[in-house]
Coordinates of C-alpha atoms in Angstrom, one line a residue:
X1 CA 72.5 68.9 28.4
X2 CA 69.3 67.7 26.4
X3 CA 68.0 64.7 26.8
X4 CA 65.3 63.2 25.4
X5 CA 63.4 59.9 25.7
X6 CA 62.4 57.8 23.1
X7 CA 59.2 55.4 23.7
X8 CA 59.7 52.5 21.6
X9 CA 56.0 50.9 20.7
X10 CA 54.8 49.5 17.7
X11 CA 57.7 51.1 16.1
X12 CA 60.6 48.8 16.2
X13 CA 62.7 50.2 13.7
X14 CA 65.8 52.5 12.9
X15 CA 64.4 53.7 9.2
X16 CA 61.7 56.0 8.1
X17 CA 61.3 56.8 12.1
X18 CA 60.6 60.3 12.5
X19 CA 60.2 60.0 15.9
X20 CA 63.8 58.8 16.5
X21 CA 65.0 61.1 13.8
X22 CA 63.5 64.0 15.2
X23 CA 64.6 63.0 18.7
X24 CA 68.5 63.2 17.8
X25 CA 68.6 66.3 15.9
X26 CA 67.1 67.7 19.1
X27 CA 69.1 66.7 21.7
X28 CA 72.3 65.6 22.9
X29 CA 71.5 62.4 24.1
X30 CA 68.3 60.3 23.7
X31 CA 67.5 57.4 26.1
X32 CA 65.5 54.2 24.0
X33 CA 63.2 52.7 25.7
X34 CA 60.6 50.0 25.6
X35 CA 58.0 49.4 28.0
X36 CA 56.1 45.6 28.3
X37 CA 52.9 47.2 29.3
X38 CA 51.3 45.0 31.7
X39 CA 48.0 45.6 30.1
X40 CA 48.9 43.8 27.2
X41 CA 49.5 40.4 28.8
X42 CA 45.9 39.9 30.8
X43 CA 42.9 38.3 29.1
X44 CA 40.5 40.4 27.9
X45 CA 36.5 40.8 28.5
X46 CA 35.9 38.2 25.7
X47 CA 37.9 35.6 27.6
X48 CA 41.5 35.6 25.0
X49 CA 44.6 37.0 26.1
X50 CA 45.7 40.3 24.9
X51 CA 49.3 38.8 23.5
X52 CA 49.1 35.1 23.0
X53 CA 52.6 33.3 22.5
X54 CA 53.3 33.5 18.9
X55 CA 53.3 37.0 19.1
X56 CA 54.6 37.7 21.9
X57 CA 57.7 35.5 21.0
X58 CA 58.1 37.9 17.7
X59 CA 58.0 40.8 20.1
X60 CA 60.9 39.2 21.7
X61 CA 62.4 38.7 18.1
X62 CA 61.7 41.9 17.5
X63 CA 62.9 44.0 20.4
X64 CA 66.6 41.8 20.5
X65 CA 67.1 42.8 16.8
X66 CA 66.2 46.7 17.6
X67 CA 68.8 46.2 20.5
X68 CA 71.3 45.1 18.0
X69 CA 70.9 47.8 15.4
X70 CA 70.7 50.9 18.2
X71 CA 73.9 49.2 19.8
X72 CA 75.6 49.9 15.8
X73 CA 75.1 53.4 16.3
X74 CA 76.9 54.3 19.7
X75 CA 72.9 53.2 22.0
X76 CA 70.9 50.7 22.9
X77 CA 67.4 49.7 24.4
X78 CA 66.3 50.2 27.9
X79 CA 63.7 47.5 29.0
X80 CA 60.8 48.3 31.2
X81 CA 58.0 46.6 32.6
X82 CA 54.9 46.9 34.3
X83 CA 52.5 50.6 33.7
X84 CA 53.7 52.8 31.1
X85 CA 52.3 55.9 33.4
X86 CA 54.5 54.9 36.0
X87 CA 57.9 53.4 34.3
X88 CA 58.3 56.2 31.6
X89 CA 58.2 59.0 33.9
X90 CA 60.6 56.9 36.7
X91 CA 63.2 56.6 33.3
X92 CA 63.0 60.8 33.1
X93 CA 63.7 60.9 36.5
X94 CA 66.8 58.4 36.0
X95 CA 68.1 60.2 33.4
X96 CA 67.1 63.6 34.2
X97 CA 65.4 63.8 30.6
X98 CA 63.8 67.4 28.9
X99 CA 61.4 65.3 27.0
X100 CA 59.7 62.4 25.8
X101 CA 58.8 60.8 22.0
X102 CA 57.2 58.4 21.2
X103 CA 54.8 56.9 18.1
X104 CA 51.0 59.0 17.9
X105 CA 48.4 56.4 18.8
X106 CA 44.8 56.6 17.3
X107 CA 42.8 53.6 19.2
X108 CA 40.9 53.9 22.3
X109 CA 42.5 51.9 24.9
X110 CA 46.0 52.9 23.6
X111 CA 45.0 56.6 23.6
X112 CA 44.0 56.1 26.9
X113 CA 47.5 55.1 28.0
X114 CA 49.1 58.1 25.7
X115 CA 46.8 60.5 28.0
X116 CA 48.0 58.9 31.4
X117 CA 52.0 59.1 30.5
X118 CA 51.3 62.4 28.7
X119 CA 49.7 63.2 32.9
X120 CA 52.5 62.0 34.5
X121 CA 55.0 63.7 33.2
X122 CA 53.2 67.1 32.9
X123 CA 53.9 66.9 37.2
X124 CA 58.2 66.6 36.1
X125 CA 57.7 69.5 33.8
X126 CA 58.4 67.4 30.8
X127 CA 57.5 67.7 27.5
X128 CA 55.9 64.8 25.7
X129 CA 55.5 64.8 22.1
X130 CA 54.2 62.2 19.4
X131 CA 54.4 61.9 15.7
X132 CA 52.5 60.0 13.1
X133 CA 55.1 57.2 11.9
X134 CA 52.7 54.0 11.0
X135 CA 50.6 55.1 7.6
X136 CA 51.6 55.3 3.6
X137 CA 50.0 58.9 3.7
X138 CA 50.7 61.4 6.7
X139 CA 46.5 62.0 8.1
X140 CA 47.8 65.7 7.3
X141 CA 48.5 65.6 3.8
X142 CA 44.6 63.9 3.0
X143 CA 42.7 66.0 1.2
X144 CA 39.3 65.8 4.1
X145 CA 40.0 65.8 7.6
X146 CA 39.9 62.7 10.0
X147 CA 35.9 64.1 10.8
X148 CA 35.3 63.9 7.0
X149 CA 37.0 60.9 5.7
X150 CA 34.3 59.0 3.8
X151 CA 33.2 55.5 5.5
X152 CA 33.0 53.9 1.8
X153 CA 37.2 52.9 0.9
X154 CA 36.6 53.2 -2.9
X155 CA 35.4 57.2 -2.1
X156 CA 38.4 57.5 0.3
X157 CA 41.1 55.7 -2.1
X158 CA 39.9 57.9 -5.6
X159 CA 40.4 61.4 -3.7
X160 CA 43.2 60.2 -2.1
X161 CA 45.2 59.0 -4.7
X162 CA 44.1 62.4 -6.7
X163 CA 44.9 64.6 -4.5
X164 CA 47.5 63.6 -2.2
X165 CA 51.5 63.2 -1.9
X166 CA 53.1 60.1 -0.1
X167 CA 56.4 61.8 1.7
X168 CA 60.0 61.2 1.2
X169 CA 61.0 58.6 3.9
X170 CA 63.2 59.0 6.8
X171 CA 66.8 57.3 6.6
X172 CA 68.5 55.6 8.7
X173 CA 70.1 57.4 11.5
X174 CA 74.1 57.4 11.1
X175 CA 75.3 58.1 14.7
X176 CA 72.7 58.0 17.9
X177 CA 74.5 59.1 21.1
X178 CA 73.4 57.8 24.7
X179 CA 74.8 56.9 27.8
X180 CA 76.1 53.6 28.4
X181 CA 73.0 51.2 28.5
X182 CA 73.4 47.9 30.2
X183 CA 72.7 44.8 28.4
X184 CA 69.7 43.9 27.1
X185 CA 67.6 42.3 29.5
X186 CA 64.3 41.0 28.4
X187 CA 61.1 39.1 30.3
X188 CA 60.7 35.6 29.4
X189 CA 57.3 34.2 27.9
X190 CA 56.4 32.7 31.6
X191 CA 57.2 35.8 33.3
X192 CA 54.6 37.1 30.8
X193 CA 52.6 34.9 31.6
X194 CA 52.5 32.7 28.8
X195 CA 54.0 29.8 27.5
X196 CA 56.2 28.5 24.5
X197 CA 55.0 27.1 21.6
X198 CA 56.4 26.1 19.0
X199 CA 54.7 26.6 15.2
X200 CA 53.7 24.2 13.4
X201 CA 55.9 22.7 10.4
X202 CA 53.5 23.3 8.4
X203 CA 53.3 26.6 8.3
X204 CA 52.9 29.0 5.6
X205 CA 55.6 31.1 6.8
X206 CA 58.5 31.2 9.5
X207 CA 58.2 34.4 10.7
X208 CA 61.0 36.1 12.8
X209 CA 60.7 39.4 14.3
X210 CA 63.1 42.3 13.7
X211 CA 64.0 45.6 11.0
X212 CA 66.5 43.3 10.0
X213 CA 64.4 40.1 9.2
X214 CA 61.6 42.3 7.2
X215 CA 64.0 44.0 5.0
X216 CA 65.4 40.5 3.9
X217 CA 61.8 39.2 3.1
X218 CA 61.0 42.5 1.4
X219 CA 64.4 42.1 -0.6
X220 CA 63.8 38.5 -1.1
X221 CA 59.5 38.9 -2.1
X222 CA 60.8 42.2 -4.4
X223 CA 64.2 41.5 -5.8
X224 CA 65.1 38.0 -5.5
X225 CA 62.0 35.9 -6.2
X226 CA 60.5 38.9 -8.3
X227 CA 56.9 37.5 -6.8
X228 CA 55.5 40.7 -6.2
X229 CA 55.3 40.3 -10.5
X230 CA 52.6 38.1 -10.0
X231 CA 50.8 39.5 -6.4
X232 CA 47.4 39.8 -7.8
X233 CA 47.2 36.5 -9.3
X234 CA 48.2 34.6 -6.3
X235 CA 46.9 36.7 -3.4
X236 CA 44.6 34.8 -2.6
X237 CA 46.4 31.5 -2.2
X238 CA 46.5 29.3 1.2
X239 CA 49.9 27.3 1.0
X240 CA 53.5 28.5 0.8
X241 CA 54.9 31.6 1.7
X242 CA 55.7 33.4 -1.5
X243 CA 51.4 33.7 -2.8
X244 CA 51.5 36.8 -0.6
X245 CA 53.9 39.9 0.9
X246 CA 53.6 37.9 4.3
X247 CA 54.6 41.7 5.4
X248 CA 52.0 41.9 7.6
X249 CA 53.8 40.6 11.1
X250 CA 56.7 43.6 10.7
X251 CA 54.2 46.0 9.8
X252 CA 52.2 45.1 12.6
X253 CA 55.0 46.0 15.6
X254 CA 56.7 48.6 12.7
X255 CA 59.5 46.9 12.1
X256 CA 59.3 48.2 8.4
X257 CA 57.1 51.3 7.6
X258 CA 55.1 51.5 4.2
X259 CA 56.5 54.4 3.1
X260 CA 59.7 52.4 2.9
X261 CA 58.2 49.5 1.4
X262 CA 56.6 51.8 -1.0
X263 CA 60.0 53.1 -1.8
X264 CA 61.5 50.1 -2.8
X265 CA 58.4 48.9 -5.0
X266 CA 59.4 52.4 -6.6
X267 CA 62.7 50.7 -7.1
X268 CA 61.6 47.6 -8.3
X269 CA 58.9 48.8 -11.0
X270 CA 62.1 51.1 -12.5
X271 CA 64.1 48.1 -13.1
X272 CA 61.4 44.9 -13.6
X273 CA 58.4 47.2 -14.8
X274 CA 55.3 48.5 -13.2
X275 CA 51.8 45.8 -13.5
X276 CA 48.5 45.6 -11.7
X277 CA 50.4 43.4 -9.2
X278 CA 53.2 45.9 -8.3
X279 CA 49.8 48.7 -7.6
X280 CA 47.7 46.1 -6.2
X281 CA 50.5 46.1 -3.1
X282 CA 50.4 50.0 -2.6
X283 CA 46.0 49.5 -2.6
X284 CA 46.4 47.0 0.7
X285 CA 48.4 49.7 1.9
X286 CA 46.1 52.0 1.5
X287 CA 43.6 49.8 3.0
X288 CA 45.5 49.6 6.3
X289 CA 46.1 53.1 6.0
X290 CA 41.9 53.3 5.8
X291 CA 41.5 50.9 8.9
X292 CA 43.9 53.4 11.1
X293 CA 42.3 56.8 10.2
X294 CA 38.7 55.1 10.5
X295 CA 39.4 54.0 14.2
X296 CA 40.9 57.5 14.4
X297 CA 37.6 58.9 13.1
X298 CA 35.0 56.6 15.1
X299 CA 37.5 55.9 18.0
X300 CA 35.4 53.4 20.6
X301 CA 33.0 52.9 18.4
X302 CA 34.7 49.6 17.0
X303 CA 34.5 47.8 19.7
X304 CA 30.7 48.3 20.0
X305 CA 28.2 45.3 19.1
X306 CA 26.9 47.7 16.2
X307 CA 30.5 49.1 15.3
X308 CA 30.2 52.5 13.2
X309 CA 26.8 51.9 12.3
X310 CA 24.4 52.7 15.4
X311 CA 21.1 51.7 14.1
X312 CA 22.2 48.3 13.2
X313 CA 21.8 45.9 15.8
X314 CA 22.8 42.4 15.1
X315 CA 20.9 39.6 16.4
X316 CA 23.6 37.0 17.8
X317 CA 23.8 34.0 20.6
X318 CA 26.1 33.2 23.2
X319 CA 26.7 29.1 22.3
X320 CA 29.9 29.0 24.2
X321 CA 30.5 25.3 22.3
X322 CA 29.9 26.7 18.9
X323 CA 32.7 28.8 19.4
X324 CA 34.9 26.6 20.6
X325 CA 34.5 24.3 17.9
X326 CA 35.1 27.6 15.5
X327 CA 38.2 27.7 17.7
X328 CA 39.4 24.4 17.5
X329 CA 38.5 23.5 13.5
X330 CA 35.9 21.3 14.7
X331 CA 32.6 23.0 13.2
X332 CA 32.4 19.9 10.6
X333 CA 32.7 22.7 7.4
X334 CA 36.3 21.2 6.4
X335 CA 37.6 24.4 4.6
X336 CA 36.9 26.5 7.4
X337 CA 38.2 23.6 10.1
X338 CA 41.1 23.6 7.9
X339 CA 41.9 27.6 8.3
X340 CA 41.1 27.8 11.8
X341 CA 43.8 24.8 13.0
X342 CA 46.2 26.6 10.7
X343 CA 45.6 29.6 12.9
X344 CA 45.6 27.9 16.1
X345 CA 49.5 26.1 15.4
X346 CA 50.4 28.6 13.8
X347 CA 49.8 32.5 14.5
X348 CA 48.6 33.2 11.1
X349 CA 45.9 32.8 8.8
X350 CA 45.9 33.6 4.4
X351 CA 43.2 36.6 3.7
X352 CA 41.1 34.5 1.7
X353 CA 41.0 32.1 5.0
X354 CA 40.2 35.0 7.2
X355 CA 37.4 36.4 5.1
X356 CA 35.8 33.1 5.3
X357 CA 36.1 31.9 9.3
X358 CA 34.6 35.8 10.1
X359 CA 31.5 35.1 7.4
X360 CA 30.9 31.8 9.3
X361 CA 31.0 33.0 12.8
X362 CA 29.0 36.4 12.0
X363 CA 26.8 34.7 9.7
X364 CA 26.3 30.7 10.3
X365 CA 26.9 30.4 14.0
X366 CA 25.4 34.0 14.5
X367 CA 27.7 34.0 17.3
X368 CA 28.6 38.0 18.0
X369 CA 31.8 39.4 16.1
X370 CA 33.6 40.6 18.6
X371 CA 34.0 37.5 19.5
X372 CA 36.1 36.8 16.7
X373 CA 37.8 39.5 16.6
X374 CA 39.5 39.1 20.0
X375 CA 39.9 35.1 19.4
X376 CA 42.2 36.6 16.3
X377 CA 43.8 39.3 18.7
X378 CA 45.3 37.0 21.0
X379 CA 46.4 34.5 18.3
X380 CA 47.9 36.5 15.3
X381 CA 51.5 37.5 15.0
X382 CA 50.2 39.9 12.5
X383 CA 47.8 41.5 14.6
X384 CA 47.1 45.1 14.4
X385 CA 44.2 47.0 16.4
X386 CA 43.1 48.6 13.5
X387 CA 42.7 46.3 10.5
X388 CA 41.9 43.3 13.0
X389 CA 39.2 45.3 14.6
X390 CA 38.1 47.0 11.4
X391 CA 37.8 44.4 9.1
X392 CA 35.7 42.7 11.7
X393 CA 33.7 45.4 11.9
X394 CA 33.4 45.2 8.4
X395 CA 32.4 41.7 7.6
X396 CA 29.9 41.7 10.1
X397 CA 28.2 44.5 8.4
X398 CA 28.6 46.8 10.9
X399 CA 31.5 48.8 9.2
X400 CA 32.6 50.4 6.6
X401 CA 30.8 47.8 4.2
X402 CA 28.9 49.4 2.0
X403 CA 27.0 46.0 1.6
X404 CA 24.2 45.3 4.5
X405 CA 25.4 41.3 4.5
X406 CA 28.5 40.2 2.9
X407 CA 27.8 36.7 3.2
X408 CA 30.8 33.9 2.0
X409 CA 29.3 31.1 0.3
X410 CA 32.0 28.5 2.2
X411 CA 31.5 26.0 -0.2
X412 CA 31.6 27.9 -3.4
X413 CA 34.9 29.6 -2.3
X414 CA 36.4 26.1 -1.0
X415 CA 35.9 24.8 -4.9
X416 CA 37.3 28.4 -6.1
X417 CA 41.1 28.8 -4.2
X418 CA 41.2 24.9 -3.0
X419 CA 39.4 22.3 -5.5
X420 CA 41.9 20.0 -5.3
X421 CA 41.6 20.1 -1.3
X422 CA 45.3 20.2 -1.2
X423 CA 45.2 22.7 1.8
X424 CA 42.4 20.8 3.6
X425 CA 44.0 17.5 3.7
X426 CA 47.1 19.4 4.6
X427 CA 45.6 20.8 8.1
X428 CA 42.9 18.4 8.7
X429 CA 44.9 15.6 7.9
X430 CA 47.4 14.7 11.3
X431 CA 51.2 15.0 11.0

């Protein structure tokens, strides 16, 4: 008898998963399994934890929905905790498994991980195999290889737009078999080491983690509210939850894949009618699509003060109270005290806001960008290693910017998307 493993990561979803697809048309039996790697809940060199609450909480969100759909199907989801390394290969053992799955990772520290599992279970004879499940377009189907992607987007996005084919989607498995899996039993947030809390009412957006909860915001942003009409004239706006996809959080743990999203904008422009809005949705997709195969391409070299670009060296200081009053909205510039409290109570931040706060703290308070950029990795539900670390990158000049200094005139852009302070007074006025 076959079995086969599957390592559930930032992949928490039924459709368009080729590694689950693949693993049941191979085997007889496949074992789900999600591992709380203990890695993930420490603090980092910078200070922040890995996971703060909000996300983690999502994760929880997440994971109990996944449960739920695999448990439709004839499975379920075995929960694990502690070193990858050590509880994936202790699960083949349990189950006497041929072979593990899971999603192909591209940044350092989780290649890393990859490589040590990938170890272990080379000593039980079994096979591990990845696939490439988080990106629009497969990395195979680009016309350059990772080594020769360009490190301007607007090169990468003309040729691949030319010249490249977005596949056909996985569906939905329609039977899984497994053994009987107990009840799902999952850590809480303190024996995570964290603690609840709750968001903020006045929050942009309620987001709750699952497949099931992103497919009703897609189906409500697409179909219902027909707002994806009108995405490129209200991107960049700071209040409410319909001025943006708010996709971002399912993407993030791959509770919905863009290839799937991309399908049903397919849909959608068929019956309501293609615009520059209904494209502008597939070019942010492509931009996240850009942030994953540049970490692929330049690996470690993201998390370096100079990021891709070796020669530049960025002058910064280490004023420990400047950055906690960037922290806590307390640097005195109202619209971006205003975005960074938002943050703070709430896991999430609009673009426009995001931009801004990174100019300020790269460019005002000089302060050093990784800084930043791990403040943001412990607080956003949204967060994914790749955009978070690459925009970074990018706004403080040392990535794939083709400017030397994009500089954000905080002022100017408070009069543009909030003249009527309506969102300032909202965050920086108390409850």
């Amino acid at each position: 008898m076959r079995t086969i493993v599957v390592w559930f990561k930032t992949d928490l979803r039924l459709h368009d998963n080729e590694t689950l697809v693949k693993a049941i048309a191979q085997s007889d039996s496949i074992i789900p399994v999600y591992c709380f790697d203990e890695s993930h809940f420490t603090n980092t060199e910078f200070g922040f934890q890995k996971t703060g609450s909000f996300r983690a909480q999502f994760l929880l969100e997440s994971l109990v929905d996944l449960d739920n759909n695999l448990r439709k199907f004839g499975s379920g989801l075995v929960i694990v905790k502690g070193k990858p390394e050590v509880e994936i290969p202790k699960i083949v053992i349990q189950y006497k498994a041929n072979k593990v799955v899971a999603k192909r990772e591209v940044a350092f520290e989780e290649r890393q991980t990859e490589s040590k599992v990938q170890e272990a279970l080379f000593k039980l004879k079994c096979e591990f195999q990845t696939y490439s499940t988080s990106t629009l377009y497969h990395a195979e189907d680009l016309p350059f290889s990772i080594k020769n992607i360009p490190d301007i987007f607007t090169n990468f996005r003309k040729k691949t737009e030319k010249d490249a084919l977005i596949r056909t989607s996985f569906e939905t498995p329609i039977k899984i078999k497994s053994p009987s899996i107990e009840p799902i039993l999952l850590p809480t947030l303190h024996e995570l080491g964290l603690t609840f809390q709750p968001i903020d009412p006045r929050a942009a957006i309620f987001h709750k983690g699952g497949e099931s909860n992103a497919i009703v915001r897609l189906n409500h942003y697409f179909f219902e509210s027909k707002c994806i009409s009108n995405y490129k004239e209200t991107r960049n706006g700071l209040i409410g939850e319909d001025y943006s996809s708010k996709f971002s959080a399912w993407l993030a743990l791959g509770c919905i894949s863009p290839r799937f999203i991309y399908r049903e904008l397919q849909k959608y422009e068929l019956k309501f009618g293609a615009n520059d809005s209904t494209y502008w949705l597939v070019f942010e997709l492509l931009w996240r699509d850009y942030f994953r195969f540049m970490m692929k391409k330049h690996q470690s070299k993201f998390f370096h003060p100079s990021g891709i670009k070796d020669s530049k060296i960025r002058k910064v200081n280490y004023d420990s109270e400047k950055l906690q009053d960037w922290i806590n909205g307390k640097t005195g510039i109202d619209f971006v005290d205003a975005n960074m409290i938002e943050l703070k109570l709430t896991g999430f931040m609009s673009n426009r806001g995001r931009q801004n706060v990174a100019s300020y703290l790269c460019n005002d308070l000089k302060l050093d960008w990784r800084l930043g950029a791990a403040y943001f990795e412990q607080q956003l539900i949204d967060y994914d290693v790749c955009s978070n670390w690459g925009n970074w990158a990018y706004l403080a000049a040392v990535g794939n910017d083709p400017r030397d200094n994009r500089y954000f005139n905080i002022e100017k852009q408070s009069q543009t998307y909030d003249k009527s302070k309506v969102y300032r007074t909202l965050w920086l006025v108390k409850p």
